[in-house]
PDB file of C-alpha atoms in Angstrom:
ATOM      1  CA  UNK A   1      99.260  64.837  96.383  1.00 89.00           C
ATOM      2  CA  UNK A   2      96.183  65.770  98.274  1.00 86.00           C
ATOM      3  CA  UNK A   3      94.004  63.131  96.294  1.00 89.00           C
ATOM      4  CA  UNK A   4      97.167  59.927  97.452  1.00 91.00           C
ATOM      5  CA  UNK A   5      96.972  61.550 100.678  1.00 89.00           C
ATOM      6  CA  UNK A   6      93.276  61.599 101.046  1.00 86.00           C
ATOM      7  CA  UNK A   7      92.528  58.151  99.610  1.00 87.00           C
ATOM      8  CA  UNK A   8      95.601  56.620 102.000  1.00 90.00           C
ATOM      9  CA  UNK A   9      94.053  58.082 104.871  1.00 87.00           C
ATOM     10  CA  UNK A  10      90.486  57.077 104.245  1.00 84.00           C
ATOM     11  CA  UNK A  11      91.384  53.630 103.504  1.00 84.00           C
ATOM     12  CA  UNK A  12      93.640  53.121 106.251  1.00 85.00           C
ATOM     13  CA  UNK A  13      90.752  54.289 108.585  1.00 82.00           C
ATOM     14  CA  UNK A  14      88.403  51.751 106.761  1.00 80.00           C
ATOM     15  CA  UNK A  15      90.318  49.003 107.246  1.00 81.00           C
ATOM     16  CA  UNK A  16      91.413  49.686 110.849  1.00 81.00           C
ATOM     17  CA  UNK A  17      87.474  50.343 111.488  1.00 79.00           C
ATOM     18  CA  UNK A  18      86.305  47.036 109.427  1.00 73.00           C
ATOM     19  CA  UNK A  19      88.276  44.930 111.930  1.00 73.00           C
ATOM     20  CA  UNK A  20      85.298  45.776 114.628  1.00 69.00           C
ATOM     21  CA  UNK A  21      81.954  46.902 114.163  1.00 71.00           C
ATOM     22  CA  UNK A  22      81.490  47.414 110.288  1.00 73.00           C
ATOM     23  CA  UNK A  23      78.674  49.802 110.935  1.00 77.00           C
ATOM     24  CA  UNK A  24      81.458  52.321 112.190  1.00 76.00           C
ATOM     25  CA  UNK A  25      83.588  52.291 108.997  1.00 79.00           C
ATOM     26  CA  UNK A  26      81.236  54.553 107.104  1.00 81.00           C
ATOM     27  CA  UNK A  27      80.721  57.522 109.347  1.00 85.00           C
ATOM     28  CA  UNK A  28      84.698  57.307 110.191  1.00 82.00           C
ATOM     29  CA  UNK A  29      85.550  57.134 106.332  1.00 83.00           C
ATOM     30  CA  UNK A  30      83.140  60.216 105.924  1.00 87.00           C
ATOM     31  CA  UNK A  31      84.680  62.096 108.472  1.00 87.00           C
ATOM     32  CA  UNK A  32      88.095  61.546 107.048  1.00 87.00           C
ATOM     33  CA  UNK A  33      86.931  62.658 103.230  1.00 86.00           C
ATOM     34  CA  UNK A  34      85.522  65.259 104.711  1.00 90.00           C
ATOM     35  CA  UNK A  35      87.933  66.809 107.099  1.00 90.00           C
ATOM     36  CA  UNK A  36      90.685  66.671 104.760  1.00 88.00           C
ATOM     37  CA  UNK A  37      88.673  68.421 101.822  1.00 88.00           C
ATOM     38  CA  UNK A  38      87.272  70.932 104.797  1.00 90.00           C
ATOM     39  CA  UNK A  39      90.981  71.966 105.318  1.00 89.00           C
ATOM     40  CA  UNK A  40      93.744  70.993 103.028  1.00 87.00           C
ATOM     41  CA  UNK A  41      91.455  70.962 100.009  1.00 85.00           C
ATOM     42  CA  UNK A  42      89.605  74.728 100.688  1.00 82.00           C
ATOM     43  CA  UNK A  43      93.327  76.477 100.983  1.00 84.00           C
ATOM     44  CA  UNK A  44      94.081  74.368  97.653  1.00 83.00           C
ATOM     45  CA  UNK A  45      90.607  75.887  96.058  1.00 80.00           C
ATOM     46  CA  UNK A  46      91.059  79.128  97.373  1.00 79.00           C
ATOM     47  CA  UNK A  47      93.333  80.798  94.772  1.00 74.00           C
ATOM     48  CA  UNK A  48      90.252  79.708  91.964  1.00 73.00           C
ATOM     49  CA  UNK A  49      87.572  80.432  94.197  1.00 78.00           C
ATOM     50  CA  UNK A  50      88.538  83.801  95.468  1.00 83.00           C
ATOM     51  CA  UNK A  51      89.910  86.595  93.681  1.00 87.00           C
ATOM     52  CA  UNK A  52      92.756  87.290  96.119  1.00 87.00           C
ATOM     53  CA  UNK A  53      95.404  86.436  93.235  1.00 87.00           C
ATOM     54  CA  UNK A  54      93.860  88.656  91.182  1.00 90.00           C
ATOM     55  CA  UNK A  55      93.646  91.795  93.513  1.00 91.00           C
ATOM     56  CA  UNK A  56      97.467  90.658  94.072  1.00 90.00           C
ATOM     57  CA  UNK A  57      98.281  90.681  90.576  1.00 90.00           C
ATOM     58  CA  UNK A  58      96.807  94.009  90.062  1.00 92.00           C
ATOM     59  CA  UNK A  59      99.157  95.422  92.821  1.00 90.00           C
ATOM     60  CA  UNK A  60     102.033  93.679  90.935  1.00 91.00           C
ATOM     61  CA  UNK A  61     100.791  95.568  87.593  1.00 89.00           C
ATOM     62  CA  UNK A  62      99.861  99.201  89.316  1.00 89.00           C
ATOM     63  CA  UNK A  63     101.434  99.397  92.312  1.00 84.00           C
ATOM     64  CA  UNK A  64      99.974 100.551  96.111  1.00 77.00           C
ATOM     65  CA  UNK A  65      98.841 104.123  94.854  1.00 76.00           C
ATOM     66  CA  UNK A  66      95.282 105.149  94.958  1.00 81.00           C
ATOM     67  CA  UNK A  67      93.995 104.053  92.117  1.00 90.00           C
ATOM     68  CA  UNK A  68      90.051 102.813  91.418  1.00 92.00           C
ATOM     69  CA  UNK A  69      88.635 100.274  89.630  1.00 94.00           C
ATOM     70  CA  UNK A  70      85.648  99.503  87.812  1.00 94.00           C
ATOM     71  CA  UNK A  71      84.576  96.455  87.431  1.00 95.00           C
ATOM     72  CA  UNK A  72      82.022  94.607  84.568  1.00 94.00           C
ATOM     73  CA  UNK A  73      80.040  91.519  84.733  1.00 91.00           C
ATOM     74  CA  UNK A  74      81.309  90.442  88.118  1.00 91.00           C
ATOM     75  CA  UNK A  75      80.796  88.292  91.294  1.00 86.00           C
ATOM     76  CA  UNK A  76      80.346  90.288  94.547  1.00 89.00           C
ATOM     77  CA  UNK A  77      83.289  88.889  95.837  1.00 89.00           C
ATOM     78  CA  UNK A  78      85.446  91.037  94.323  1.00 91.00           C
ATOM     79  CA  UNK A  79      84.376  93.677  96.257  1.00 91.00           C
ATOM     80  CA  UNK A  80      84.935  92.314  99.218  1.00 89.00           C
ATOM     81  CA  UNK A  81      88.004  91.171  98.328  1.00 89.00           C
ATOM     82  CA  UNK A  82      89.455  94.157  96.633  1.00 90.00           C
ATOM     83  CA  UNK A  83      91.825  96.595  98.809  1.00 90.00           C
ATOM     84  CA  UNK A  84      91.304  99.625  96.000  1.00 92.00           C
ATOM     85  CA  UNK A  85      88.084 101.721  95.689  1.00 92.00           C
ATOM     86  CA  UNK A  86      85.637  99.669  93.679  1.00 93.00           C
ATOM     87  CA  UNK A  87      83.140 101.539  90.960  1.00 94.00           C
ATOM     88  CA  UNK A  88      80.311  99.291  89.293  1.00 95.00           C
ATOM     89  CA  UNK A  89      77.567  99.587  87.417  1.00 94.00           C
ATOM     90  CA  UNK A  90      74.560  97.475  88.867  1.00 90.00           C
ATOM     91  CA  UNK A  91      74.594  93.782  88.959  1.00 85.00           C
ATOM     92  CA  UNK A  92      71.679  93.593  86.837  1.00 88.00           C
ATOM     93  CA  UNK A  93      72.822  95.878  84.357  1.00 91.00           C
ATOM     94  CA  UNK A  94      73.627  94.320  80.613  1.00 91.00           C
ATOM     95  CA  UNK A  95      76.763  93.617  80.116  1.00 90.00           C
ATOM     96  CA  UNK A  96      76.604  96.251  77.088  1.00 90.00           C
ATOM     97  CA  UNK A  97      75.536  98.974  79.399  1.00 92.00           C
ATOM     98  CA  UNK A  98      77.989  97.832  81.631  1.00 92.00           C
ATOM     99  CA  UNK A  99      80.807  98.862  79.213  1.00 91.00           C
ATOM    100  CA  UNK A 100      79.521 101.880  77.681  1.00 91.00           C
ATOM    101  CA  UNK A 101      79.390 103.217  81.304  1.00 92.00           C
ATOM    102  CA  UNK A 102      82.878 102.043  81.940  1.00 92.00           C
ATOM    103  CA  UNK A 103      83.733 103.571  78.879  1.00 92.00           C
ATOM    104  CA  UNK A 104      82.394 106.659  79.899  1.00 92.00           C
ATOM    105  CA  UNK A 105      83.521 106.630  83.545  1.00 92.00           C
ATOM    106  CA  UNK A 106      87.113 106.058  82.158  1.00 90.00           C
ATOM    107  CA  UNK A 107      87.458 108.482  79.423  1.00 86.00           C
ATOM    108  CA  UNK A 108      86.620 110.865  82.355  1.00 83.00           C
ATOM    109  CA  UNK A 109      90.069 111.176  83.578  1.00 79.00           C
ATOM    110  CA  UNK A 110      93.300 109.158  82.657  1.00 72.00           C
ATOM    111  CA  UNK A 111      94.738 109.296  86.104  1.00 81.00           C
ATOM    112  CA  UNK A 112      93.878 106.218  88.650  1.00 88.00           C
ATOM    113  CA  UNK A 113      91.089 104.468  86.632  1.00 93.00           C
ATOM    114  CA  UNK A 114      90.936 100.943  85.371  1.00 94.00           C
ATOM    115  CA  UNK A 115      88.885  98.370  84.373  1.00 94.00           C
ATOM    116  CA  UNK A 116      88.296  95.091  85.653  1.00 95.00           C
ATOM    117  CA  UNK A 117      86.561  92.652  83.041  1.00 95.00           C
ATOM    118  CA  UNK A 118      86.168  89.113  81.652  1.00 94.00           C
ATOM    119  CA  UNK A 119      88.835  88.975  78.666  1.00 92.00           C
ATOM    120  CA  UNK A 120      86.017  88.016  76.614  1.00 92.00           C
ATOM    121  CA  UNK A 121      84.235  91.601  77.224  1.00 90.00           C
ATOM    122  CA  UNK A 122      86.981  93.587  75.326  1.00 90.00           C
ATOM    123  CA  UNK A 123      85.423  94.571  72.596  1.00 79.00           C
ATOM    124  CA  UNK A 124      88.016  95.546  69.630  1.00 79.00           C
ATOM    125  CA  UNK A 125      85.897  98.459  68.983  1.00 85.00           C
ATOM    126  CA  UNK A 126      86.054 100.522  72.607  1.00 89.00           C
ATOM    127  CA  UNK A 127      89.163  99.154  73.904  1.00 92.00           C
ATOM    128  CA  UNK A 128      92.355  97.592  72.540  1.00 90.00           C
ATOM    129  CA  UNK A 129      92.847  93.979  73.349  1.00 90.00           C
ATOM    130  CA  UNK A 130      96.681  94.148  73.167  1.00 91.00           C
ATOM    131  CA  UNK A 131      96.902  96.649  75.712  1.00 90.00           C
ATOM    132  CA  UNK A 132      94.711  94.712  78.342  1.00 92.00           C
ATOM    133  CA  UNK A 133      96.759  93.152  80.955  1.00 92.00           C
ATOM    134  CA  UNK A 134      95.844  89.724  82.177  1.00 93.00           C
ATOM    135  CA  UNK A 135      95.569  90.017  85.686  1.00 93.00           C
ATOM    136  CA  UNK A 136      94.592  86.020  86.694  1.00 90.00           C
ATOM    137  CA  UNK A 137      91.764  83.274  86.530  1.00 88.00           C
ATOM    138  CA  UNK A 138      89.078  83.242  89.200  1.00 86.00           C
ATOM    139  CA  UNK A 139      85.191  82.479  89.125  1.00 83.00           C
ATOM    140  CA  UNK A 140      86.102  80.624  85.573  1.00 85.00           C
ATOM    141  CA  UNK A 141      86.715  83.614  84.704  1.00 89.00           C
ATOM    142  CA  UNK A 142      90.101  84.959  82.528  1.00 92.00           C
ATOM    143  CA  UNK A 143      90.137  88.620  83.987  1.00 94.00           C
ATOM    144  CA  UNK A 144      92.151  91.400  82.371  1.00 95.00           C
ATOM    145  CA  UNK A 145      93.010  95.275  83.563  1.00 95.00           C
ATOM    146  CA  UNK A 146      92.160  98.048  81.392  1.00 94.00           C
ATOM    147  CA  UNK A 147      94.264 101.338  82.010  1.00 92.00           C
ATOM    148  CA  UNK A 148      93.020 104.334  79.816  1.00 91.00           C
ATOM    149  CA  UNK A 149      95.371 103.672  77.434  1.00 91.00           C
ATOM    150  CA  UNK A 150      93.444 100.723  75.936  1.00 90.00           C
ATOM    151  CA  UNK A 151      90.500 103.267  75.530  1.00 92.00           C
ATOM    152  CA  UNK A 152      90.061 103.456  71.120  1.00 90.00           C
ATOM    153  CA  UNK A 153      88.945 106.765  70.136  1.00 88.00           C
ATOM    154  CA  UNK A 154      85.597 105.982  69.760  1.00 86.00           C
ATOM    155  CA  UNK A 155      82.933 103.658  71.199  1.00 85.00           C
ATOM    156  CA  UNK A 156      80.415 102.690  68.865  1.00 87.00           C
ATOM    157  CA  UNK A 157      78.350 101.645  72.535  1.00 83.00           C
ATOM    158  CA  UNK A 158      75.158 103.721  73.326  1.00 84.00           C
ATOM    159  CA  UNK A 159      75.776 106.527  75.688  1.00 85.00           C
ATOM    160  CA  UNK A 160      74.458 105.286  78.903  1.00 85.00           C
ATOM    161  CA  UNK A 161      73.283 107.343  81.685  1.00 87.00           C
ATOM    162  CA  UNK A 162      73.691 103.688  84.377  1.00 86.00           C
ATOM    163  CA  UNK A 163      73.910 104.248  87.662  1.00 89.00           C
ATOM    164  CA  UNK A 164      77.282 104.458  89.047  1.00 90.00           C
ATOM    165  CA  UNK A 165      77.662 102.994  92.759  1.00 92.00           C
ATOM    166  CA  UNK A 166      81.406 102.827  94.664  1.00 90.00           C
ATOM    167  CA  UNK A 167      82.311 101.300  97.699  1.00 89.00           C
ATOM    168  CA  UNK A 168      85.752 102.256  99.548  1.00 85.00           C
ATOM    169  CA  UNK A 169      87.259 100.126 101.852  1.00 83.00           C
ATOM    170  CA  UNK A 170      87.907 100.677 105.035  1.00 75.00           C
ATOM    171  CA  UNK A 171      91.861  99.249 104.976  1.00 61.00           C
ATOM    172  CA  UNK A 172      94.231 100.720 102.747  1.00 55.00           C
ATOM    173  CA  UNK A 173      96.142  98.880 100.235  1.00 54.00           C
ATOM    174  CA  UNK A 174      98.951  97.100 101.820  1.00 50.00           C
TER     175      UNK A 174
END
């Protein structure tokens, strides 16, 4: 629908433009293509570009209690998206090292911890892929939600001593 309404729009200006000065059908068409894109087609975009569907799929899944989340091999986004506590790892950090120290951070305690990864990133051997819970698409990305019952018994990882850094936001879940 946006694309018919789009194209109707910037043809109808063209050809109400063509009838005068030519020069002026151009800047007018441009203006059109990108006005509509500027406002109809960012709030179409903005369920694949942002990871608000995700963060509301998670509250779906575990509810409005405190609860943290770690997340591997992400975009920064989701931190400032996220209304939960946020653990990670370093951006820069391999994603191996990434999930040994999730591993680790989760096998902590089995109260309020998850995971927040790339489906792809479940590896058989530290978690179980049937109890990951898909949680949405954004950033091209298939994300799922590890609770510590998807830890195995056993990582096969190494032990990583990575850096943990959190960031709490300053609203509460809602």
């Amino acid at each position: 629908m946006f694309f018919l309404v789009t194209g109707g729009l910037t043809c109808l200006v063209t050809v109400i433009t063509s009838r005068g000065k030519h020069w002026k059908a151009w800047p007018y068409f441009l203006c059109t293509l990108w006005g509509m894109y500027a406002t109809w087609g960012y709030t179409l975009l903005e369920d694949v570009k942002t990871p608000k569907s995700v963060f509301g799929n998670i509250e779906k899944e575990i509810g409005k209690h405190d609860a943290t989340i770690a997340l591997v091999d992400f975009s920064e986004q989701f931190i400032l998206f996220s209304p939960y506590p946020i653990v990670h790892f370093g951006y820069h950090t391999p994603t191996d090292e990434q999930l040994s120290a999730a591993y680790q951070w989760m096998e902590k305690t089995d109260k309020g911890r998850y995971i927040l990864v790339d489906e792809k990133h479940v590896r058989n051997d530290c978690f179980k892929k049937e109890m990951a819970t898909s949680v949405g698409y954004a950033h091209r990305v298939h994300w799922v939600l590890l609770s510590h019952e998807a830890l195995t018994e056993k990582c096969p990882l190494t032990r990583t001593t990575t850096e943990i850094f959190s960031y709490i936001p300053d609203r509460p879940v809602t």
